[in-house]
Amino acid sequence: MNKTDSTKHLELVPLSQRPHVTLPFFKMATTGKMLVVIALVMLPVIASGDKCLGPTVAAESYTTPEITVSTETIFISQFSLTCKNGLKNINLYAEVAGRVVPATRTKDGNKYQISVSDEHKNLPSGSYEIRIFDEEGYSLLRKAQRSGESAENVKPLVTTSINHQGVWKGTLIQTEMVAALVAVLVWWLAYTAKSSLQA
């Protein structure tokens, strides 16, 4: 290689005379920027995709009516949750009377059931608020409970209520006792009637 060949390669070529060459990493940078823009545009859509918007709830409930039926008071609430954005199969949790319980989902995905039981004296008659939380609300509720903050500050997804009339303790004299007394009275009347006929 002679001296003139090496100097020829070192000459500077003005930009206007250089051929336009697109390097592969410039294509990747442009593609990356486009993906970032698309992700930012889609973020609100994706974020609202797993959040129930405009929830409405319809609930049916059952509570223990009599002390003779159960040794504990039982609250059962079955409710359907409808979201304006059509979201289904959400994991839900409920807070009832200071207890947090998971809501069991039915097969169709928009009906749930919760149940709470305790001694009769711990669940007296009255109206109980059922605060229903999604996963995000449940994690905020647990965080508030762990830190000793009031759980009332955590906003539920939706609320409903259950009205407990209280448990009926029954009559002062049990029906079994009345039946036994009637049977003894009938036997005594029959025995005395037989004795008076034989005498």
Short mmCIF file of C-alpha atoms in Angstrom, two decimals:
data_model
loop_
_atom_site.label_atom_id
_atom_site.label_comp_id
_atom_site.label_asym_id
_atom_site.label_seq_id
_atom_site.Cartn_x
_atom_site.Cartn_y
_atom_site.Cartn_z
CA MET A 1 0.00 0.00 0.00
CA ASN A 2 1.45 3.35 -1.03
CA LYS A 3 1.25 6.66 0.75
CA THR A 4 -1.33 8.22 -1.59
CA ASP A 5 -3.86 5.37 -0.98
CA SER A 6 -3.78 5.85 2.77
CA THR A 7 -4.30 9.62 2.52
CA LYS A 8 -7.19 9.13 0.16
CA HIS A 9 -9.11 7.22 2.85
CA LEU A 10 -8.49 9.95 5.41
CA GLU A 11 -10.01 12.74 3.35
CA LEU A 12 -13.11 14.31 4.80
CA VAL A 13 -16.19 14.21 2.65
CA PRO A 14 -18.75 17.02 3.12
CA LEU A 15 -22.15 15.91 4.49
CA SER A 16 -24.00 16.95 1.39
CA GLN A 17 -21.90 14.57 -0.69
CA ARG A 18 -22.19 11.58 1.64
CA PRO A 19 -24.63 8.84 0.67
CA HIS A 20 -27.62 8.39 3.04
CA VAL A 21 -27.08 5.27 5.07
CA THR A 22 -29.52 4.07 7.73
CA LEU A 23 -27.83 2.09 10.40
CA PRO A 24 -29.76 -0.80 12.05
CA PHE A 25 -29.56 0.69 15.56
CA PHE A 26 -31.37 3.85 14.33
CA LYS A 27 -34.26 1.65 13.13
CA MET A 28 -34.37 -0.05 16.53
CA ALA A 29 -34.37 3.30 18.33
CA THR A 30 -37.29 4.52 16.23
CA THR A 31 -39.17 1.27 16.81
CA GLY A 32 -38.51 1.52 20.55
CA LYS A 33 -39.85 5.08 20.63
CA MET A 34 -42.98 3.99 18.80
CA LEU A 35 -43.54 1.15 21.27
CA VAL A 36 -43.20 3.58 24.18
CA VAL A 37 -45.75 5.93 22.60
CA ILE A 38 -48.18 3.05 21.97
CA ALA A 39 -47.72 1.81 25.54
CA LEU A 40 -48.43 5.27 26.95
CA VAL A 41 -51.56 5.60 24.84
CA MET A 42 -52.80 2.12 25.84
CA LEU A 43 -51.97 2.48 29.56
CA PRO A 44 -55.33 4.01 30.60
CA VAL A 45 -57.19 1.34 28.64
CA ILE A 46 -55.15 -1.47 30.20
CA ALA A 47 -55.34 0.03 33.70
CA SER A 48 -59.13 0.36 33.58
CA GLY A 49 -59.46 -3.14 32.14
CA ASP A 50 -59.12 -4.88 35.51
CA LYS A 51 -61.00 -2.27 37.57
CA CYS A 52 -64.76 -2.52 37.96
CA LEU A 53 -66.19 0.78 36.79
CA GLY A 54 -69.61 1.93 38.01
CA PRO A 55 -70.35 -1.15 40.16
CA THR A 56 -73.92 -2.00 41.11
CA VAL A 57 -74.89 -4.73 43.54
CA ALA A 58 -78.11 -6.65 44.21
CA ALA A 59 -78.10 -8.77 47.35
CA GLU A 60 -80.20 -11.41 49.10
CA SER A 61 -79.49 -12.41 52.67
CA TYR A 62 -80.22 -15.03 55.30
CA THR A 63 -79.68 -14.85 59.05
CA THR A 64 -80.32 -17.41 61.77
CA PRO A 65 -83.95 -17.02 62.92
CA GLU A 66 -84.05 -19.28 66.00
CA ILE A 67 -81.73 -20.33 68.75
CA THR A 68 -82.92 -23.93 68.38
CA VAL A 69 -81.84 -24.04 64.73
CA SER A 70 -78.17 -23.25 65.37
CA THR A 71 -75.72 -22.79 68.20
CA GLU A 72 -74.33 -19.71 66.41
CA THR A 73 -75.77 -16.78 64.51
CA ILE A 74 -75.02 -17.11 60.82
CA PHE A 75 -75.12 -14.36 58.19
CA ILE A 76 -75.20 -15.42 54.54
CA SER A 77 -75.36 -12.86 51.76
CA GLN A 78 -75.52 -13.73 48.08
CA PHE A 79 -75.05 -10.81 45.73
CA SER A 80 -74.52 -10.10 42.08
CA LEU A 81 -72.03 -7.49 40.95
CA THR A 82 -72.43 -5.70 37.63
CA CYS A 83 -69.72 -3.42 36.23
CA LYS A 84 -70.40 -0.81 33.55
CA ASN A 85 -67.30 -1.95 31.69
CA GLY A 86 -68.53 -5.58 31.69
CA LEU A 87 -65.73 -6.90 33.90
CA LYS A 88 -66.41 -10.35 35.39
CA ASN A 89 -64.59 -12.95 37.47
CA ILE A 90 -63.20 -10.43 39.94
CA ASN A 91 -61.77 -11.63 43.23
CA LEU A 92 -63.77 -9.93 45.97
CA TYR A 93 -63.53 -9.67 49.74
CA ALA A 94 -66.10 -8.44 52.25
CA GLU A 95 -65.89 -6.83 55.64
CA VAL A 96 -68.86 -7.66 57.89
CA ALA A 97 -69.06 -6.88 61.60
CA GLY A 98 -65.31 -6.26 61.75
CA ARG A 99 -64.42 -9.54 60.00
CA VAL A 100 -62.87 -9.75 56.55
CA VAL A 101 -63.88 -12.79 54.52
CA PRO A 102 -63.32 -13.82 50.89
CA ALA A 103 -66.36 -13.86 48.63
CA THR A 104 -66.98 -17.17 46.89
CA ARG A 105 -67.75 -16.76 43.19
CA THR A 106 -70.36 -18.80 41.33
CA LYS A 107 -69.71 -20.35 37.93
CA ASP A 108 -71.28 -17.53 35.90
CA GLY A 109 -68.76 -15.10 37.38
CA ASN A 110 -70.98 -12.26 38.59
CA LYS A 111 -72.66 -13.83 41.66
CA TYR A 112 -70.84 -14.09 44.95
CA GLN A 113 -71.59 -15.43 48.41
CA ILE A 114 -70.17 -14.57 51.82
CA SER A 115 -70.88 -16.03 55.23
CA VAL A 116 -70.04 -15.02 58.79
CA SER A 117 -70.84 -16.89 61.99
CA ASP A 118 -70.33 -16.18 65.66
CA GLU A 119 -72.00 -16.69 69.03
CA HIS A 120 -75.51 -15.26 69.34
CA LYS A 121 -74.39 -12.61 71.86
CA ASN A 122 -71.63 -11.33 69.53
CA LEU A 123 -74.02 -10.76 66.60
CA PRO A 124 -77.12 -9.12 68.12
CA SER A 125 -80.09 -7.91 66.09
CA GLY A 126 -79.55 -4.90 63.87
CA SER A 127 -78.42 -3.79 60.44
CA TYR A 128 -74.88 -4.71 59.41
CA GLU A 129 -73.00 -2.99 56.60
CA ILE A 130 -71.21 -5.25 54.12
CA ARG A 131 -68.24 -3.44 52.57
CA ILE A 132 -67.09 -5.19 49.40
CA PHE A 133 -63.50 -4.76 48.18
CA ASP A 134 -61.62 -5.79 45.05
CA GLU A 135 -57.97 -6.97 45.20
CA GLU A 136 -56.61 -3.42 45.35
CA GLY A 137 -59.02 -2.31 48.06
CA TYR A 138 -58.40 -5.49 50.05
CA SER A 139 -54.64 -4.89 50.04
CA LEU A 140 -55.22 -1.29 51.23
CA LEU A 141 -57.56 -2.58 53.95
CA ARG A 142 -55.01 -5.13 55.18
CA LYS A 143 -52.30 -2.48 55.13
CA ALA A 144 -54.49 -0.16 57.24
CA GLN A 145 -55.22 -2.98 59.70
CA ARG A 146 -51.54 -3.89 60.04
CA SER A 147 -50.51 -0.29 60.65
CA GLY A 148 -53.27 0.24 63.22
CA GLU A 149 -55.16 2.78 61.12
CA SER A 150 -58.94 2.87 60.90
CA ALA A 151 -60.34 0.52 58.27
CA GLU A 152 -63.18 3.00 57.73
CA ASN A 153 -60.77 5.24 55.80
CA VAL A 154 -60.41 2.63 53.05
CA LYS A 155 -63.04 3.15 50.37
CA PRO A 156 -64.84 -0.06 49.36
CA LEU A 157 -65.76 -0.95 45.80
CA VAL A 158 -69.42 -1.06 46.81
CA THR A 159 -71.50 -1.52 49.97
CA THR A 160 -74.69 -3.37 50.83
CA SER A 161 -76.31 -4.31 54.11
CA ILE A 162 -77.81 -7.26 55.91
CA ASN A 163 -80.67 -6.88 58.38
CA HIS A 164 -80.61 -9.33 61.28
CA GLN A 165 -83.87 -9.55 63.24
CA GLY A 166 -82.17 -11.37 66.09
CA VAL A 167 -82.69 -14.96 67.16
CA TRP A 168 -85.93 -16.17 68.66
CA LYS A 169 -85.16 -17.91 71.91
CA GLY A 170 -88.37 -19.91 71.84
CA THR A 171 -91.19 -20.20 74.31
CA LEU A 172 -90.63 -20.39 78.06
CA ILE A 173 -91.85 -23.99 78.01
CA GLN A 174 -90.51 -26.20 75.27
CA THR A 175 -93.03 -28.07 73.10
CA GLU A 176 -91.45 -31.36 74.08
CA MET A 177 -92.19 -30.59 77.73
CA VAL A 178 -95.82 -29.68 76.93
CA ALA A 179 -96.23 -32.94 74.98
CA ALA A 180 -94.78 -34.94 77.87
CA LEU A 181 -97.08 -33.23 80.40
CA VAL A 182 -100.14 -33.89 78.20
CA ALA A 183 -99.14 -37.55 77.87
CA VAL A 184 -98.74 -37.89 81.67
CA LEU A 185 -102.12 -36.15 82.22
CA VAL A 186 -103.88 -38.45 79.74
CA TRP A 187 -102.31 -41.51 81.39
CA TRP A 188 -103.32 -40.28 84.87
CA LEU A 189 -106.92 -39.60 83.74
CA ALA A 190 -107.12 -43.03 82.12
CA TYR A 191 -105.64 -44.74 85.20
CA THR A 192 -108.00 -42.96 87.62
CA ALA A 193 -110.99 -43.68 85.37
CA LYS A 194 -110.02 -47.38 85.27
CA SER A 195 -109.53 -47.45 89.05
CA SER A 196 -112.94 -45.83 89.68
CA LEU A 197 -114.66 -48.34 87.35
CA GLN A 198 -113.02 -51.29 89.12
CA ALA A 199 -113.97 -50.01 92.58
#
